[in-house]
Amino acid sequence: DLPYKEKRDILYAIAAEIEANAELIAVLESYDTGQPIRFTKKAAFRGAANFRYFADKVIDARNGLSTPDTNHLNFTVKQAIGPVGIITPWNAPFILSLNPTIQALMAGNAVVLKVAAQTPMVGEAIERVVKSSGLPDGLFTHVVGSGSKVLSAMLENGADKMFFTGSTYAGKQVMKSCAEYLVPCSLELGGNDAMVVLEDAPIERAVNGGMWAAYQNAGQSCGGVKRVYVHEKVYDEFVSMAIAKTKALRHGDNGHDADLGSVTTEKQFQQLEKELQMALDNGATI
């Protein structure tokens, strides 16, 4: 029920809190995920910018749009849904938790957020900056626990919408659970994304773009490039350049000058080893 300006001021205050704590947030996310600090710091400032962007997009939508005719009165009323449950993944926990939280709050909803169990410090940092902004009590709650148990608790205790970011397999389970309660859900899931390089492509630019899309966040991205199709006329040039540039990447643990950090969990590392061996068994060469 808050007027537009007060909502906007609260979102701006959250943005200011994020910027004031950007260095700490960057360090915590780097420790939680293995990403180099220079990337997690960008994510912190991007989160603040997103708060301001959506704050400026808030409109006072409480007045309905009426369309009278001779026999009927049709009208639209925009109103908050209610409590929104948000479950987010470990690969980019800060920005992927903030974006749905911003949008739910701006539309007047309460938020219950569960950040991945592997990245608890990021969840606590989000809780601190949101609660120190002046947001009214009860509109934001951060919970910790396993995804399936928290999902069940959210649905059993009155969540009116669920937002989930994660794997396709887990997304199917979320959709099944929401269906039992007739609760709508938004799912942002993993993909198997392809890059196509045509014969007239600027090869170095294509290599640079493909490497960023494949290697950023140690390859742990739902929108990252998973496979590349290269025209036969430029294939050899593309591969040789990609090999040289890959060898030049700097690997490090949380440093400011590293291009690549670590994968986030031991389970993820084992999955990558499994996929690499599968490729080798099917005729791939390193």
Coordinates of C-alpha atoms in Angstrom, one line a residue:
D1 CA 0.0 0.0 0.0
L2 CA 3.0 2.4 0.1
P3 CA 2.9 5.2 -2.5
Y4 CA 5.2 5.1 -5.4
K5 CA 7.8 7.5 -4.0
E6 CA 8.2 5.6 -0.7
K7 CA 8.7 2.3 -2.6
R8 CA 11.2 4.0 -4.8
D9 CA 13.1 5.5 -1.9
I10 CA 13.4 2.1 -0.2
L11 CA 14.8 0.5 -3.3
Y12 CA 17.2 3.3 -3.7
A13 CA 18.2 2.9 0.0
I14 CA 18.9 -0.8 -0.6
A15 CA 21.1 0.1 -3.6
A16 CA 23.1 2.6 -1.5
E17 CA 23.6 -0.1 1.2
I18 CA 24.9 -2.5 -1.5
E19 CA 27.4 0.1 -2.8
A20 CA 28.5 1.0 0.7
N21 CA 29.3 -2.7 1.3
A22 CA 30.4 -3.7 -2.2
E23 CA 34.0 -4.6 -1.1
L24 CA 32.7 -7.0 1.6
I25 CA 30.0 -8.5 -0.6
A26 CA 32.6 -9.2 -3.3
V27 CA 34.9 -10.9 -0.9
L28 CA 32.1 -13.1 0.6
E29 CA 30.9 -14.1 -2.8
S30 CA 34.4 -14.9 -3.9
Y31 CA 35.0 -17.1 -1.0
D32 CA 31.6 -18.8 -1.4
T33 CA 31.8 -19.5 -5.1
G34 CA 35.5 -19.4 -6.1
Q35 CA 35.0 -16.5 -8.5
P36 CA 37.8 -14.0 -8.7
I37 CA 37.1 -10.8 -6.7
R38 CA 37.1 -8.5 -9.8
F39 CA 34.1 -10.3 -11.1
T40 CA 32.2 -10.5 -7.9
K41 CA 32.8 -6.8 -7.3
K42 CA 31.2 -6.1 -10.7
A43 CA 28.2 -8.2 -9.6
A44 CA 27.8 -6.1 -6.5
F45 CA 27.6 -2.8 -8.3
R46 CA 25.4 -4.4 -11.0
G47 CA 23.0 -5.4 -8.2
A48 CA 22.8 -1.8 -7.0
A49 CA 22.2 -0.5 -10.5
N50 CA 19.4 -3.0 -10.9
F51 CA 17.7 -1.8 -7.8
R52 CA 17.8 1.8 -9.2
Y53 CA 16.6 0.7 -12.6
F54 CA 13.5 -1.1 -11.3
A55 CA 12.8 1.6 -8.8
D56 CA 12.5 4.0 -11.7
K57 CA 10.1 1.6 -13.4
V58 CA 7.7 1.4 -10.6
I59 CA 4.3 2.9 -11.4
D60 CA 1.3 3.4 -9.3
A61 CA -0.9 0.6 -10.7
R62 CA -3.6 0.6 -8.1
N63 CA -6.1 2.3 -10.4
G64 CA -7.7 -0.1 -12.8
L65 CA -8.2 0.5 -16.5
S66 CA -11.9 0.6 -17.4
T67 CA -13.3 -0.2 -20.8
P68 CA -17.0 0.5 -20.8
D69 CA -19.5 -0.6 -23.5
T70 CA -23.2 -0.6 -23.7
N71 CA -23.7 -3.9 -21.8
H72 CA -20.6 -4.5 -19.7
L73 CA -18.0 -2.9 -17.6
N74 CA -14.5 -4.5 -18.1
F75 CA -11.8 -3.4 -15.8
T76 CA -8.3 -4.5 -14.8
V77 CA -6.9 -4.2 -11.3
K78 CA -3.2 -4.7 -10.7
Q79 CA -2.4 -5.8 -7.2
A80 CA 0.3 -7.6 -5.3
I81 CA 0.3 -11.4 -5.4
G82 CA 1.3 -11.9 -1.7
P83 CA 4.3 -13.8 -0.3
V84 CA 6.8 -14.8 -3.0
G85 CA 9.2 -17.7 -2.4
I86 CA 12.5 -17.4 -4.2
I87 CA 15.1 -20.2 -4.4
T88 CA 18.4 -19.3 -6.1
P89 CA 21.5 -21.2 -7.2
W90 CA 25.2 -21.3 -6.2
N91 CA 26.8 -20.2 -9.4
A92 CA 26.0 -16.4 -9.2
P93 CA 24.1 -16.2 -5.9
F94 CA 24.3 -12.4 -5.3
I95 CA 22.9 -11.1 -8.6
L96 CA 20.5 -14.1 -9.2
S97 CA 19.0 -13.6 -5.8
L98 CA 18.7 -9.8 -6.1
N99 CA 16.9 -9.7 -9.4
P100 CA 13.7 -11.6 -8.5
T101 CA 13.8 -10.0 -5.0
I102 CA 13.8 -6.5 -6.5
Q103 CA 10.9 -7.3 -8.8
A104 CA 8.8 -8.9 -6.1
L105 CA 9.3 -6.1 -3.7
M106 CA 8.7 -3.4 -6.3
A107 CA 5.3 -5.0 -7.1
G108 CA 4.4 -4.8 -3.4
N109 CA 5.0 -8.4 -2.4
A110 CA 6.7 -10.0 0.6
V111 CA 9.8 -12.1 -0.1
V112 CA 11.1 -15.3 1.4
L113 CA 14.5 -16.0 -0.1
K114 CA 16.6 -19.2 0.1
V115 CA 20.1 -18.8 -1.3
A116 CA 21.9 -22.1 -2.2
A117 CA 23.2 -24.0 0.8
Q118 CA 26.7 -23.9 -0.7
T119 CA 26.8 -20.0 -0.5
P120 CA 25.4 -19.1 2.9
M121 CA 27.6 -15.9 3.4
V122 CA 26.1 -14.3 0.3
G123 CA 22.6 -14.9 1.6
E124 CA 23.5 -13.3 4.9
A125 CA 25.0 -10.3 3.1
I126 CA 21.8 -9.8 1.2
E127 CA 19.8 -10.0 4.3
R128 CA 21.9 -7.4 6.0
V129 CA 21.8 -4.8 3.2
V130 CA 18.0 -5.3 2.7
K131 CA 17.1 -5.0 6.3
S132 CA 19.4 -2.0 7.0
S133 CA 17.6 -0.1 4.2
G134 CA 14.4 0.8 6.1
L135 CA 12.2 -1.9 4.5
P136 CA 9.2 -2.5 6.7
D137 CA 9.5 -5.6 9.0
G138 CA 8.1 -8.8 7.6
L139 CA 8.6 -8.0 3.9
F140 CA 11.9 -9.8 3.5
T141 CA 13.0 -13.1 5.2
H142 CA 16.2 -15.1 4.4
V143 CA 16.1 -18.8 5.2
V144 CA 18.7 -21.5 5.2
G145 CA 18.2 -25.1 4.4
S146 CA 17.9 -27.8 1.8
G147 CA 16.0 -26.8 -1.4
S148 CA 13.3 -29.5 -1.2
K149 CA 12.5 -28.9 2.5
V150 CA 12.4 -25.2 2.2
L151 CA 10.2 -25.4 -0.9
S152 CA 7.7 -27.6 1.0
A153 CA 7.7 -25.3 3.9
M154 CA 7.1 -22.2 1.7
L155 CA 4.2 -23.9 -0.1
E156 CA 2.7 -25.3 3.1
N157 CA 2.8 -21.9 4.8
G158 CA 1.1 -19.8 2.2
A159 CA 3.6 -18.8 -0.6
D160 CA 1.4 -17.4 -3.4
K161 CA 4.1 -17.7 -6.1
M162 CA 7.5 -19.4 -6.5
F163 CA 10.5 -18.3 -8.4
F164 CA 13.3 -20.8 -9.0
T165 CA 16.7 -20.6 -10.7
G166 CA 18.6 -23.8 -11.1
S167 CA 18.9 -27.0 -13.0
T168 CA 16.3 -28.4 -15.4
Y169 CA 15.9 -31.5 -13.2
A170 CA 15.3 -29.5 -10.0
G171 CA 13.0 -27.1 -11.9
K172 CA 10.7 -30.0 -12.8
Q173 CA 10.5 -31.0 -9.2
V174 CA 9.6 -27.4 -8.3
M175 CA 6.8 -27.3 -10.9
K176 CA 5.4 -30.6 -9.7
S177 CA 5.3 -29.3 -6.1
C178 CA 3.7 -26.0 -7.1
A179 CA 1.1 -27.9 -9.1
E180 CA -0.1 -29.7 -6.0
Y181 CA -0.9 -26.3 -4.3
L182 CA -2.0 -24.5 -7.5
V183 CA 0.7 -22.0 -7.0
P184 CA 2.2 -20.4 -10.1
C185 CA 5.9 -20.6 -10.6
S186 CA 8.6 -18.9 -12.7
L187 CA 11.5 -21.2 -13.6
E188 CA 14.9 -20.0 -15.0
L189 CA 16.7 -23.2 -15.8
G190 CA 19.9 -24.5 -17.4
G191 CA 20.4 -24.9 -21.1
N192 CA 22.7 -26.5 -23.8
D193 CA 23.6 -23.4 -25.7
A194 CA 25.3 -23.4 -29.1
M195 CA 27.6 -20.8 -30.8
V196 CA 27.8 -20.7 -34.6
V197 CA 30.8 -19.3 -36.4
L198 CA 30.3 -18.6 -40.1
E199 CA 33.0 -18.4 -42.7
D200 CA 32.9 -14.6 -42.9
A201 CA 33.1 -14.0 -39.1
P202 CA 35.9 -11.9 -37.7
I203 CA 37.8 -14.9 -36.2
E204 CA 39.6 -13.2 -33.2
R205 CA 36.4 -11.5 -32.1
A206 CA 34.5 -14.8 -32.4
V207 CA 37.2 -16.6 -30.4
N208 CA 37.2 -13.9 -27.7
G209 CA 33.4 -13.9 -27.5
G210 CA 33.2 -17.7 -27.4
M211 CA 35.9 -18.0 -24.7
W212 CA 34.2 -15.4 -22.5
A213 CA 30.8 -17.2 -22.9
A214 CA 32.3 -20.6 -22.2
Y215 CA 34.8 -19.8 -19.5
Q216 CA 33.3 -17.0 -17.4
N217 CA 32.6 -18.1 -13.9
A218 CA 34.6 -21.3 -14.7
G219 CA 31.9 -22.3 -17.2
Q220 CA 29.2 -22.3 -14.5
S221 CA 26.5 -20.3 -16.3
C222 CA 23.0 -21.3 -17.4
G223 CA 23.5 -19.1 -20.5
G224 CA 27.1 -20.0 -21.2
V225 CA 28.3 -21.5 -24.5
K226 CA 28.4 -25.3 -24.2
R227 CA 29.3 -26.2 -27.9
V228 CA 30.6 -24.4 -30.9
Y229 CA 29.9 -25.1 -34.6
V230 CA 32.6 -23.6 -36.8
H231 CA 32.5 -23.4 -40.6
E232 CA 35.1 -25.8 -42.1
K233 CA 36.9 -23.0 -43.9
V234 CA 37.8 -21.2 -40.7
Y235 CA 37.9 -24.2 -38.3
D236 CA 41.6 -24.6 -38.1
E237 CA 42.2 -20.9 -37.5
F238 CA 39.5 -20.8 -34.9
V239 CA 40.8 -23.8 -33.0
S240 CA 44.5 -22.8 -33.0
M241 CA 43.7 -19.3 -31.8
A242 CA 41.3 -20.6 -29.1
I243 CA 44.1 -23.0 -27.9
A244 CA 46.6 -20.2 -27.7
K245 CA 44.3 -17.8 -25.9
T246 CA 43.1 -20.5 -23.5
K247 CA 46.8 -21.3 -22.5
A248 CA 47.2 -17.6 -21.7
L249 CA 44.4 -17.4 -19.2
R250 CA 45.4 -16.6 -15.7
H251 CA 44.1 -18.9 -13.0
G252 CA 44.0 -18.0 -9.3
D253 CA 42.1 -18.1 -6.0
N254 CA 40.2 -15.0 -5.3
G255 CA 42.8 -12.6 -6.7
H256 CA 42.2 -9.3 -8.5
D257 CA 44.3 -10.3 -11.6
A258 CA 42.8 -13.8 -12.3
D259 CA 40.7 -14.7 -15.3
L260 CA 39.5 -18.0 -13.9
G261 CA 38.7 -19.1 -10.3
S262 CA 37.7 -22.5 -9.1
V263 CA 34.6 -24.5 -9.7
T264 CA 32.3 -24.0 -6.7
T265 CA 31.8 -27.5 -5.3
E266 CA 33.5 -30.8 -5.3
K267 CA 30.4 -32.4 -6.7
Q268 CA 30.5 -29.9 -9.7
F269 CA 34.2 -30.8 -10.2
Q270 CA 33.4 -34.5 -10.3
Q271 CA 30.6 -33.8 -12.8
L272 CA 33.1 -32.0 -15.1
E273 CA 35.6 -34.8 -14.8
K274 CA 32.8 -37.2 -15.8
E275 CA 31.8 -35.2 -18.8
L276 CA 35.4 -34.8 -19.9
Q277 CA 35.9 -38.6 -19.8
M278 CA 32.7 -39.1 -21.7
A279 CA 34.0 -36.8 -24.5
L280 CA 37.3 -38.6 -24.6
D281 CA 35.6 -42.0 -24.7
N282 CA 33.6 -40.8 -27.7
G283 CA 36.7 -39.7 -29.7
A284 CA 37.5 -36.2 -28.5
T285 CA 41.0 -34.9 -28.3
I286 CA 42.5 -32.4 -25.8

